[in-house]
Short mmCIF file of C-alpha atoms in Angstrom, two decimals:
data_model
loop_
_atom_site.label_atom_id
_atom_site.label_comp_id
_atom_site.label_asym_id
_atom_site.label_seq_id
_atom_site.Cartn_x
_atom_site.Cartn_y
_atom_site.Cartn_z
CA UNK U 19 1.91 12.64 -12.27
CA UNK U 20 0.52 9.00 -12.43
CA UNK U 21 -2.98 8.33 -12.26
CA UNK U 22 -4.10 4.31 -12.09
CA UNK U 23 -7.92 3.43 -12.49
CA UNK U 24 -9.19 0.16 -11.32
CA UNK U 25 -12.33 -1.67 -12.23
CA UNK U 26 -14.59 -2.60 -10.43
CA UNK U 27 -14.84 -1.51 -7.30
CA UNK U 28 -16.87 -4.55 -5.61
CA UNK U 29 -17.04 -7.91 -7.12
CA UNK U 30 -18.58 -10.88 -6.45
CA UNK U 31 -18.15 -14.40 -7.56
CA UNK U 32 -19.00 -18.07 -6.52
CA UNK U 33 -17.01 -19.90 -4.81
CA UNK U 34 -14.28 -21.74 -7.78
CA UNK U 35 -15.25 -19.14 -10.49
CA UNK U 36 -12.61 -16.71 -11.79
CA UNK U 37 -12.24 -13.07 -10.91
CA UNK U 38 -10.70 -10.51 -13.17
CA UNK U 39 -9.30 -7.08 -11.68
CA UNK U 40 -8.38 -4.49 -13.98
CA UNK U 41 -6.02 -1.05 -14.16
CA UNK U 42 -4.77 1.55 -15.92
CA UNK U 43 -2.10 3.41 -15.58
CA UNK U 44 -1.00 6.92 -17.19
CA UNK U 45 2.75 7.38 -17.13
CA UNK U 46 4.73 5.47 -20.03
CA UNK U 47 7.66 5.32 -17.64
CA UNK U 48 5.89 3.28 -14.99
CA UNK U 49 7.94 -0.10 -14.85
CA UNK U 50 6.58 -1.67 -11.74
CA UNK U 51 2.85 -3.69 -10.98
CA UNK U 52 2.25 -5.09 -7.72
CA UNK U 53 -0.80 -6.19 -6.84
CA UNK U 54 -1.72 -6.17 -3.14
CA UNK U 55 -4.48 -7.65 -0.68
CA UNK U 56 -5.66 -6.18 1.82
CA UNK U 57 -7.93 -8.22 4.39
CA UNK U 58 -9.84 -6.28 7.28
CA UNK U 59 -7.79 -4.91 10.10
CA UNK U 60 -4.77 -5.65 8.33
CA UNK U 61 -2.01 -4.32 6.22
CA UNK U 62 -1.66 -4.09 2.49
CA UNK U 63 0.08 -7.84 1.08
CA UNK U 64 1.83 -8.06 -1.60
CA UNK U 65 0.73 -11.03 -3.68
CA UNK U 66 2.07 -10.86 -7.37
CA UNK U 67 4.08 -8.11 -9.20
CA UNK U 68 5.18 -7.73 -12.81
CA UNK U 69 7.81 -5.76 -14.45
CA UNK U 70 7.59 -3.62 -17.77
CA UNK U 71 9.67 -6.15 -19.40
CA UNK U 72 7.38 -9.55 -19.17
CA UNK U 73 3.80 -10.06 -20.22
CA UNK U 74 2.72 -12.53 -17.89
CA UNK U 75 3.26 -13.96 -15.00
CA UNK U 76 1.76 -16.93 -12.44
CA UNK U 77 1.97 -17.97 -9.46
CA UNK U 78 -0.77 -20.66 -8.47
CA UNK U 79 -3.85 -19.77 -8.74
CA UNK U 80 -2.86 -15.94 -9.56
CA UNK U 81 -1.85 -14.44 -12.73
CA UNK U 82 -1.08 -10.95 -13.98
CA UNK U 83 -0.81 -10.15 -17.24
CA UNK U 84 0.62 -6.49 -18.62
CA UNK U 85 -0.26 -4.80 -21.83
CA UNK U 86 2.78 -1.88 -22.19
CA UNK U 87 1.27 -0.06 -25.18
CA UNK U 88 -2.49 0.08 -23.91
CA UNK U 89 -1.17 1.00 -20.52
CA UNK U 90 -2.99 -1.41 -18.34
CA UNK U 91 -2.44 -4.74 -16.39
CA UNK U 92 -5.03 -7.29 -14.56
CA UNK U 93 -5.08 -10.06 -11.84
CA UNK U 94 -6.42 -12.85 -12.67
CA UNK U 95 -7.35 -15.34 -10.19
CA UNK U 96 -8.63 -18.62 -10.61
CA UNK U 97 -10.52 -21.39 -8.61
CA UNK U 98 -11.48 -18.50 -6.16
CA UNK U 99 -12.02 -19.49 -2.48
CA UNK U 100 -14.03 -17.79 0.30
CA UNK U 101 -10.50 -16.89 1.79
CA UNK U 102 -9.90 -14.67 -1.19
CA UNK U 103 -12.07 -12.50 0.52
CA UNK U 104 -10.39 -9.20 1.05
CA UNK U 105 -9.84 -5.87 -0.98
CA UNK U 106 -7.69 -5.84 -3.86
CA UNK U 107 -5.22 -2.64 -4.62
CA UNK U 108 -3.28 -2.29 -8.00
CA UNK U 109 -0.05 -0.05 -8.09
CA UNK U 110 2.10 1.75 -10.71
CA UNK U 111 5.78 2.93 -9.89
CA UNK U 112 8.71 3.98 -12.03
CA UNK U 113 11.71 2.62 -10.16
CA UNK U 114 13.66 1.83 -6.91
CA UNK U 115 12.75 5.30 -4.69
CA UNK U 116 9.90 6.52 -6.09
CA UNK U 117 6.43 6.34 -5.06
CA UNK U 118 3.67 4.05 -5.89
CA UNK U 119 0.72 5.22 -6.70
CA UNK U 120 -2.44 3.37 -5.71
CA UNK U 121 -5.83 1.93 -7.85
CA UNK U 122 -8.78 2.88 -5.62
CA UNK U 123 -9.25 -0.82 -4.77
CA UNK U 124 -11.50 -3.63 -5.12
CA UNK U 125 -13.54 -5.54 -3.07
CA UNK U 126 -14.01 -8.47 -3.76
CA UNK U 127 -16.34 -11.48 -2.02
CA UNK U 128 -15.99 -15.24 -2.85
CA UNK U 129 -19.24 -16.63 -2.20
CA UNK U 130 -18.96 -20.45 -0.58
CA UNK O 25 10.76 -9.88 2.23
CA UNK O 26 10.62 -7.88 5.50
CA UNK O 27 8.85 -8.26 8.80
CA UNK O 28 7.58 -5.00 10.08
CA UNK O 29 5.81 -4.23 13.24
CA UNK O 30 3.91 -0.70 14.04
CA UNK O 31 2.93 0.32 17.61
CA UNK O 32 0.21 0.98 19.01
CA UNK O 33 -1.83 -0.90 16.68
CA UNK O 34 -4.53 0.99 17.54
CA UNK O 35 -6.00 4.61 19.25
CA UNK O 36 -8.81 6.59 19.94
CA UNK O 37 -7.69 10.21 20.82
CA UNK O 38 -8.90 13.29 21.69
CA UNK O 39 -8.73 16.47 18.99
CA UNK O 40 -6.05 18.63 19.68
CA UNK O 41 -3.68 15.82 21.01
CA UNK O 42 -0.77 14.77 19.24
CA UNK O 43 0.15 10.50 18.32
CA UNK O 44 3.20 9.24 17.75
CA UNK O 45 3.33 6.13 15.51
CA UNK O 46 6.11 3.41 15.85
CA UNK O 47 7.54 1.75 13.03
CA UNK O 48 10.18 -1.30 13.53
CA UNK O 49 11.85 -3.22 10.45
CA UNK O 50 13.62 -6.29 11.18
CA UNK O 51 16.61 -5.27 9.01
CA UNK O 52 17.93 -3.09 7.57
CA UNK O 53 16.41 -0.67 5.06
CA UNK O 54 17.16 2.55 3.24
CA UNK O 55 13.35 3.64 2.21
CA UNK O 56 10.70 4.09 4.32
CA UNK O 57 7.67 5.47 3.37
CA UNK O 58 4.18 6.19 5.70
CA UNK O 59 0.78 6.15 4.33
CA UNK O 60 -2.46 7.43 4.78
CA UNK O 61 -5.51 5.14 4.39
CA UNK O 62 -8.59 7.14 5.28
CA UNK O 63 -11.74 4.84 5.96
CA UNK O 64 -12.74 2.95 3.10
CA UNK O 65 -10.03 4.47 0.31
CA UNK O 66 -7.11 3.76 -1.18
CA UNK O 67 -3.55 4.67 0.25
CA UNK O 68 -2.10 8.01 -0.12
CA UNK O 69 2.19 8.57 0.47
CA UNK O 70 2.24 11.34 3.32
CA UNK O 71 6.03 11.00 2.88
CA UNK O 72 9.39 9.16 2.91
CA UNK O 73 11.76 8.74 5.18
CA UNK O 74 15.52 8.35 4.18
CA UNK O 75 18.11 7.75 7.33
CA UNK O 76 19.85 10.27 7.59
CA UNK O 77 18.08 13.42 5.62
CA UNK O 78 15.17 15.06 6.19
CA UNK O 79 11.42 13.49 5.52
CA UNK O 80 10.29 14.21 1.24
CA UNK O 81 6.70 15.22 1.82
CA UNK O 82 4.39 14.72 -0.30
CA UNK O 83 1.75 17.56 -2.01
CA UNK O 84 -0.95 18.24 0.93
CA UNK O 85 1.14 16.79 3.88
CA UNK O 86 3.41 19.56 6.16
CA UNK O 87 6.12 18.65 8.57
CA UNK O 88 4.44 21.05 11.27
CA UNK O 89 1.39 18.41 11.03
CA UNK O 90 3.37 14.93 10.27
CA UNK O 91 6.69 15.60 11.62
CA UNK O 92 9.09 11.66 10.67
CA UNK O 93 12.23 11.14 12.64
CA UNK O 94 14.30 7.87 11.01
CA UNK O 95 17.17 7.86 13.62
CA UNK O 96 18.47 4.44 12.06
CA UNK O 97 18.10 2.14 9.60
CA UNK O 98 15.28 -0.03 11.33
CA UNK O 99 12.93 2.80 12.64
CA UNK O 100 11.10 5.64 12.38
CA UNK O 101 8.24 7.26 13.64
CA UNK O 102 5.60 9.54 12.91
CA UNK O 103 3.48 11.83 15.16
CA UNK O 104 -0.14 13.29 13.73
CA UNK O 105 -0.13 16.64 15.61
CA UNK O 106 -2.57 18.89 16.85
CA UNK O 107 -5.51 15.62 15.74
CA UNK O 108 -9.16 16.65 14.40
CA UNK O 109 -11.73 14.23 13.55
CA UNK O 110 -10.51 14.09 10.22
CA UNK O 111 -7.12 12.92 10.98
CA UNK O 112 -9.26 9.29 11.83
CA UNK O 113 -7.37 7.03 9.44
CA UNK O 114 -5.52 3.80 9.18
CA UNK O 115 -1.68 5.14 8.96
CA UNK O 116 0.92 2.41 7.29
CA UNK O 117 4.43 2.12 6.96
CA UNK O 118 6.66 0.33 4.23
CA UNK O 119 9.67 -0.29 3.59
CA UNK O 120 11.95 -1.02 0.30
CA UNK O 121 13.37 -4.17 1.56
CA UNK O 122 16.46 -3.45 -0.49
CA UNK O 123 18.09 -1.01 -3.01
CA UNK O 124 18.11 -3.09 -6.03
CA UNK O 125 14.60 -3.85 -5.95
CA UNK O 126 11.30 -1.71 -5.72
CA UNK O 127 8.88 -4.40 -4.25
CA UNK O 128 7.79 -2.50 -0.87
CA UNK O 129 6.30 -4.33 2.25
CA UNK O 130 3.72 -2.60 4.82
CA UNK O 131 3.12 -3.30 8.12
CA UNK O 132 -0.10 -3.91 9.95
CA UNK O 133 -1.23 -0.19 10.13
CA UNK O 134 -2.52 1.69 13.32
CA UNK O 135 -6.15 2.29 13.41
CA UNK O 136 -6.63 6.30 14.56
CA UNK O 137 -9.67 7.66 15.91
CA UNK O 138 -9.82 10.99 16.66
CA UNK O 139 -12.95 12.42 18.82
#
């Protein structure tokens, strides 16, 4: 089955600097990135996703870029703010109906 | 995008009760799917729930311990039978907002704690 990796696990930045979340992924047939925040005592978010079939793609101050043939993608996000605060999860998925399988998360603190 | 709401939001129960988890969409959806997010970890799939067929567990998760109804389109439910200690998770469901597109949505979770 899949297996996605994410790096690292806790990160911390100033307040306005960038922070870089990465994954890998094993399956060739995974077609499907979403990227997902999670903030305490609430659900997963979805926040950005990419498809197998674009490189990049931004929304504000979040990008996600997707590298097919080395089998990973990373969220970028820029001109971090202290309400960025929250753990990040990566996901893999090969279609409509099948499961996603899950990074282990990141953690990440914007400090003001 | 979908709105979905989970009762209670919260529990603490005794071991060797049983909880039964509410999960409400506000439309219409063919996939469901409930998580498992044990204290500080990721999310694992316990299983999805199709209206209409039987719950698709997943490797590690048994009916006798999860059992899923999905009477309709906008519900389902799941009980955590029989509850030890290490049943003490944050359970989630999400939903495929719609058969053309894999994007899934979670709701707010319910916080278990099992003594």
């Amino acid at each position: 089955g899949e297996n996605v990796e994410q790096h690292p696990s806790t990160l911390s930045v100033q307040e306005g600097d960038s922070a870089v979340i990465k994954c890998t992924y094993s399956d060739s047939a995974s077609n499907y990135f979403p990227w997902y925040k999670q903030e305490l005592g609430k659900g997963p978010q979805l926040i950005i996703d990419i498809r197998s079939n674009v490189g990049e793609k931004k929304d504000q101050r979040i990008a996600v870029t997707l590298n097919k043939t080395a089998k990973h993608f990373s969220l970028h996000i820029t001109e971090t703010q202290p309400e960025d605060s929250a753990v990040y999860f990566c996901a893999a998925s090969s279609g409509t109906g099948n499961q996603f399988y899950f990074g282990t998360g990141t953690s990440l603190t914007v400090i003001p | 995008s979908a709105v979905i709401s989970q009762k209670p939001s919260r529990d603490i129960c005794q071991r060797g009760t049983s909880l039964t988890i509410q999960c409400q969409v506000d439309s219409q959806v063919t996939m469901m799917f409930w998580y498992r997010q044990q204290p500080g970890q990721s999310l694992t799939l316990i299983a999805t729930a199709n209206q209409g067929s039987e719950a698709t567990y997943e490797s590690g998760f048994v009916i006798d311990k999860f059992p899923i109804s999905r009477p309709n389109l906008t519900f389902s439910t799941l009980t955590v039978s029989n509850m030890s200690p290490e049943d003490s998770s944050i359970y989630l469901c999400s939903v495929e907002a719609s058969g053309r597109d894999e994007t899934q949505y979670f709701g707010p979770g319910t916080r278990l704690l099992v003594l």
